[in-house]
């Protein structure tokens, strides 16, 4: 019997629903418009579809006005995001991606907060060549963006290597098996011959997604306590590994998290997922698939701002969703098991894993791999990739692990780290290592303010304040985004900045160090001077008044500086 | 004869006195000649005046008037203008004149011509201009007729900084003599500053023709060429100081190129132009270069010097009146005469050495390399060429932008002989010219680069780099006039992102259907260099279809490589798609050229 509460919101479908509907399973006119030589851009409708192929059109916003005067179109370029389940790449793959960034991109790589590579600045006519080169190294960009299940995250913390392998395989399986089935990607980018014959039947082409795919993006992650490095509560669907006697026995299931919201719109808010039960490892695909179909059927296809699964859960009610999930599964979830997280950050430096292999975690500021003035990071990592026999793991905090280094190979890697000064102190303060920033200006079309380009300079100044207060080695997470969409999971930073306008930010405080509590707005629309003035008061106070082991995010609440956000629905209160 | 008085005539006292003294002395022939002369002058100058009174029948029929044919070969329009001007002068003196471009002249009629004047320019490596090609070939070929009782003279235009200075004029001069002709007056070779020598040539031609003419010359009432539109008082010799309205770089950041887009006000000048016309600009020299020269010669910048009728400071003279950035053979020869430097004398007498020396060097090199100089500044500047005007294809339509003219100018910078060299006018525009400043300009009409008269005729435009300029003018004009013919533009440059000149305008015209088709080639974006001719090749079938539909083809831009390659590509396409032999394809294109369906503005 169908629960009467189970209903999608009324209202006409949004424009994107129409575009998907007319697209013939994500094809649209992409093949044609990519051939056009008069513009480096593509029409908006095709750009919407392009996302499902892992890319979208951007332009260099720094040049927008200037180029308009010069009678030139905007400096259109594509961002290309890879699908890299769990953030694991081989040294060979690293070298291919590194080379593509030089050859077709802007010469840099962005390690994203969802553990994958992003390339910027690719011109239209180089897209096919780039995607084909990615394909040649056994990687792809399918579903890296768009209204589908995105890159599946999983723990990268090398301490846990005894079950990392097992968890990683599950993440990869989820990512592979939840892919769209349309051949559009292969036809458009890889020159696959169109299969002749009968027209495609919806149910056969996309048995799970259907022709309209999902109302909005869908994110899955797997965490292994005590590390919450992937911010499990920010995912639409999270699996929390339960380990007993060194063995993986199953996962707690959490549903309905998500970071994005819109300034000034209280119907939108960041939300943390809720744990709804426990399943054994063999069941997680089934759980993922059924959860996705609930969102497919009842998500909001009318208003995209309210289309994420978190709103579906909050609207239908958690109990209703659990009941429907169990209906669709045909069995009941077990009771959730106990677990404890201690941090959502990374641990830096060398760690010896359970199987005797070494892992080196290094901080990558803003996730940007580039050759900077006096700091040739990109070159260094290329040289490491050339001698490295293990793997690379991209962390959810935009950092990098040089993983699975044998005893006898460690010295070679270490000497390269030394040679290029990859761990020099000035780039390595505790505050800096706990920082994240999204791309924002100049390429992101959504950004209202700087993030990646600005945060390092701001941290220089905050570091001075922290130093004076004696907090030099204190870990506090700082996250900055150029807009409220939350690519750097701003609402889970102990200090969060969300761009409002160029040079202006809303400042948030009170998130938990382990990612279990959202922040709340502390000051609205303030510039650098006001930000620093606030911190000149709060940070010394924290240094003086904190309890033993008390994290900054907890302190500001205990001290009454900010009220705790107990649920996404009271984030704006 | 009636005694003229102030009361019974329109003349004033001085005039009546002069006339009364002159008229009684005239013979019958003289007075007859004079009456006809006055009538002809009247008919050619007073367009709006009421019909000229019928000329009284002369008492006796004079000998048949002398006919003169003036043929011009012109790329930028200078030769054409001079030919027309000469024609006018001759008509005023009572000659029957036919003025025609060489391409419009039937070569077989050459036999019938008794007096031929040639006004022709030279391009590139001594090449004839486009509309002189066929005639040049004919005269030099086996089919050229023996010319008996044939008189001619050549006015050659050129630029003495090129090795083959006035070569085409020299060719005609030599060949016409070989064919049996005699010279009315020796050939005159004009450098960039051609006005004076050209006027002298016309004088010499006139007196030469008069000497050989039959005892009397009858005035002619042959109708003068169609009325020209009201001409502005501003011209090549009297340029208009036009205000700069806008000056922007069209190339995006990171480009290897700099292309200036200038918007210039013509308000109050009365100047108008048609698509395909050019704007002449008189630039000033780079002040740094002038200072360098002054310092090198130890000259006082404030020293007063005479330039023509004026007295100006030496600095002003070197800045605005003379060319200092180019060395020419005549200049080096004259400099040698001023100098006691033995090496310079040697250089001036060795043409091979001279050729290699003047290439890429300027006056500063010369004065540095061959010290000492003992002549005065006045003596020295007397050997310099007058500052020549630069001609730029206009990139706007007057209809679309009344009282404005737009230019598209590529900044020229390069290193030669250890110094950075800069284009005089392009770098003035790129580095010093601000909105609000003024430039001396004039309009150079170009009859050899005009959109088809029939608005339905399809057009194919090939204009890479700054060659795009006239096509922007064409498009603006078509948008204004609502011309229905199909249009197809081929454009190319180095990089798509930074060098797609006027990109958003083409996009809009494509969207609105003003431009039907556009193909672009960016040579440095891919692994292989791709140029406009490759895009034409890729579309060869359709290009040929358009040609068969009567399309007119326009090429603008670099002569040396692009125009040559595109020309050959067109022949390739006609050969391949038309199933013709190479020779037939060449004739097909030559035929198009003759019918003004293949026009080039190359430089």
PDB file of C-alpha atoms in Angstrom, chain A residues 414-503:
ATOM      1  CA  UNK A 414      61.476  11.794   0.532  1.00  0.00           C
ATOM      2  CA  UNK A 415      64.352  13.307  -1.332  1.00  0.00           C
ATOM      3  CA  UNK A 416      61.994  14.758  -3.928  1.00  0.00           C
ATOM      4  CA  UNK A 417      59.785  16.171  -1.176  1.00  0.00           C
ATOM      5  CA  UNK A 418      62.901  17.719   0.265  1.00  0.00           C
ATOM      6  CA  UNK A 419      64.235  18.942  -3.063  1.00  0.00           C
ATOM      7  CA  UNK A 420      61.067  20.848  -3.887  1.00  0.00           C
ATOM      8  CA  UNK A 421      60.428  22.044  -0.346  1.00  0.00           C
ATOM      9  CA  UNK A 422      56.945  20.539  -0.325  1.00  0.00           C
ATOM     10  CA  UNK A 423      56.576  20.653   3.453  1.00  0.00           C
ATOM     11  CA  UNK A 424      58.309  23.934   4.219  1.00  0.00           C
ATOM     12  CA  UNK A 425      56.914  25.644   7.276  1.00  0.00           C
ATOM     13  CA  UNK A 426      55.594  28.854   5.779  1.00  0.00           C
ATOM     14  CA  UNK A 427      53.051  26.946   3.762  1.00  0.00           C
ATOM     15  CA  UNK A 428      52.248  24.654   6.603  1.00  0.00           C
ATOM     16  CA  UNK A 429      50.731  26.423   9.606  1.00  0.00           C
ATOM     17  CA  UNK A 430      47.999  24.504  11.439  1.00  0.00           C
ATOM     18  CA  UNK A 431      45.313  26.937  10.337  1.00  0.00           C
ATOM     19  CA  UNK A 432      46.410  26.708   6.750  1.00  0.00           C
ATOM     20  CA  UNK A 433      46.456  22.932   6.782  1.00  0.00           C
ATOM     21  CA  UNK A 434      42.873  22.940   7.990  1.00  0.00           C
ATOM     22  CA  UNK A 435      41.677  25.270   5.262  1.00  0.00           C
ATOM     23  CA  UNK A 436      39.682  24.643   2.123  1.00  0.00           C
ATOM     24  CA  UNK A 437      38.506  26.901  -0.638  1.00  0.00           C
ATOM     25  CA  UNK A 438      36.452  26.352  -3.756  1.00  0.00           C
ATOM     26  CA  UNK A 439      37.584  27.599  -7.161  1.00  0.00           C
ATOM     27  CA  UNK A 440      35.332  30.672  -7.373  1.00  0.00           C
ATOM     28  CA  UNK A 441      36.690  33.547  -9.478  1.00  0.00           C
ATOM     29  CA  UNK A 442      37.691  33.809 -12.224  1.00  0.00           C
ATOM     30  CA  UNK A 443      36.227  30.673 -13.805  1.00  0.00           C
ATOM     31  CA  UNK A 444      33.179  29.748 -11.722  1.00  0.00           C
ATOM     32  CA  UNK A 445      30.035  31.338 -13.057  1.00  0.00           C
ATOM     33  CA  UNK A 446      28.327  31.212  -9.674  1.00  0.00           C
ATOM     34  CA  UNK A 447      30.980  32.940  -7.587  1.00  0.00           C
ATOM     35  CA  UNK A 448      30.062  36.230  -5.986  1.00  0.00           C
ATOM     36  CA  UNK A 449      33.455  36.701  -4.366  1.00  0.00           C
ATOM     37  CA  UNK A 450      36.965  35.319  -4.426  1.00  0.00           C
ATOM     38  CA  UNK A 451      37.801  32.101  -2.573  1.00  0.00           C
ATOM     39  CA  UNK A 452      40.813  30.054  -3.713  1.00  0.00           C
ATOM     40  CA  UNK A 453      42.771  33.107  -4.821  1.00  0.00           C
ATOM     41  CA  UNK A 454      42.014  35.073  -1.682  1.00  0.00           C
ATOM     42  CA  UNK A 455      42.010  32.658   1.237  1.00  0.00           C
ATOM     43  CA  UNK A 456      45.821  32.113   1.364  1.00  0.00           C
ATOM     44  CA  UNK A 457      46.405  35.831   1.839  1.00  0.00           C
ATOM     45  CA  UNK A 458      43.691  36.055   4.463  1.00  0.00           C
ATOM     46  CA  UNK A 459      45.193  33.129   6.351  1.00  0.00           C
ATOM     47  CA  UNK A 460      48.567  34.903   6.395  1.00  0.00           C
ATOM     48  CA  UNK A 461      46.847  37.572   8.455  1.00  0.00           C
ATOM     49  CA  UNK A 462      44.805  35.215  10.613  1.00  0.00           C
ATOM     50  CA  UNK A 463      48.003  33.275  11.299  1.00  0.00           C
ATOM     51  CA  UNK A 464      49.513  36.395  12.852  1.00  0.00           C
ATOM     52  CA  UNK A 465      46.533  36.712  15.143  1.00  0.00           C
ATOM     53  CA  UNK A 466      46.665  33.016  16.043  1.00  0.00           C
ATOM     54  CA  UNK A 467      50.407  33.253  16.672  1.00  0.00           C
ATOM     55  CA  UNK A 468      49.977  36.140  19.035  1.00  0.00           C
ATOM     56  CA  UNK A 469      47.244  34.267  20.860  1.00  0.00           C
ATOM     57  CA  UNK A 470      49.528  31.238  21.158  1.00  0.00           C
ATOM     58  CA  UNK A 471      47.395  29.120  18.860  1.00  0.00           C
ATOM     59  CA  UNK A 472      50.078  28.388  16.301  1.00  0.00           C
ATOM     60  CA  UNK A 473      49.664  24.641  16.446  1.00  0.00           C
ATOM     61  CA  UNK A 474      45.950  24.591  17.107  1.00  0.00           C
ATOM     62  CA  UNK A 475      43.870  22.950  14.415  1.00  0.00           C
ATOM     63  CA  UNK A 476      40.852  24.979  13.430  1.00  0.00           C
ATOM     64  CA  UNK A 477      39.049  24.299  10.167  1.00  0.00           C
ATOM     65  CA  UNK A 478      38.575  27.328   7.932  1.00  0.00           C
ATOM     66  CA  UNK A 479      36.512  27.010   4.802  1.00  0.00           C
ATOM     67  CA  UNK A 480      35.746  29.625   2.202  1.00  0.00           C
ATOM     68  CA  UNK A 481      33.395  29.510  -0.774  1.00  0.00           C
ATOM     69  CA  UNK A 482      32.574  32.146  -3.370  1.00  0.00           C
ATOM     70  CA  UNK A 483      28.858  31.436  -3.159  1.00  0.00           C
ATOM     71  CA  UNK A 484      26.432  29.480  -0.925  1.00  0.00           C
ATOM     72  CA  UNK A 485      26.472  26.354  -3.087  1.00  0.00           C
ATOM     73  CA  UNK A 486      29.037  24.884  -0.799  1.00  0.00           C
ATOM     74  CA  UNK A 487      31.719  23.236  -2.905  1.00  0.00           C
ATOM     75  CA  UNK A 488      34.130  23.626   0.018  1.00  0.00           C
ATOM     76  CA  UNK A 489      31.500  22.457   2.530  1.00  0.00           C
ATOM     77  CA  UNK A 490      31.567  25.864   4.187  1.00  0.00           C
ATOM     78  CA  UNK A 491      28.793  25.094   6.668  1.00  0.00           C
ATOM     79  CA  UNK A 492      31.009  22.450   8.231  1.00  0.00           C
ATOM     80  CA  UNK A 493      34.035  24.691   8.789  1.00  0.00           C
ATOM     81  CA  UNK A 494      34.635  25.922  12.332  1.00  0.00           C
ATOM     82  CA  UNK A 495      35.216  29.267  10.696  1.00  0.00           C
ATOM     83  CA  UNK A 496      33.276  29.614   7.468  1.00  0.00           C
ATOM     84  CA  UNK A 497      33.183  32.372   4.895  1.00  0.00           C
ATOM     85  CA  UNK A 498      30.585  32.522   2.158  1.00  0.00           C
ATOM     86  CA  UNK A 499      30.951  35.119  -0.569  1.00  0.00           C
ATOM     87  CA  UNK A 500      28.290  37.795  -0.893  1.00  0.00           C
ATOM     88  CA  UNK A 501      29.959  40.287  -3.200  1.00  0.00           C
ATOM     89  CA  UNK A 502      33.481  41.057  -4.283  1.00  0.00           C
ATOM     90  CA  UNK A 503      35.441  41.529  -1.023  1.00  0.00           C
TER      91      UNK A 503
END
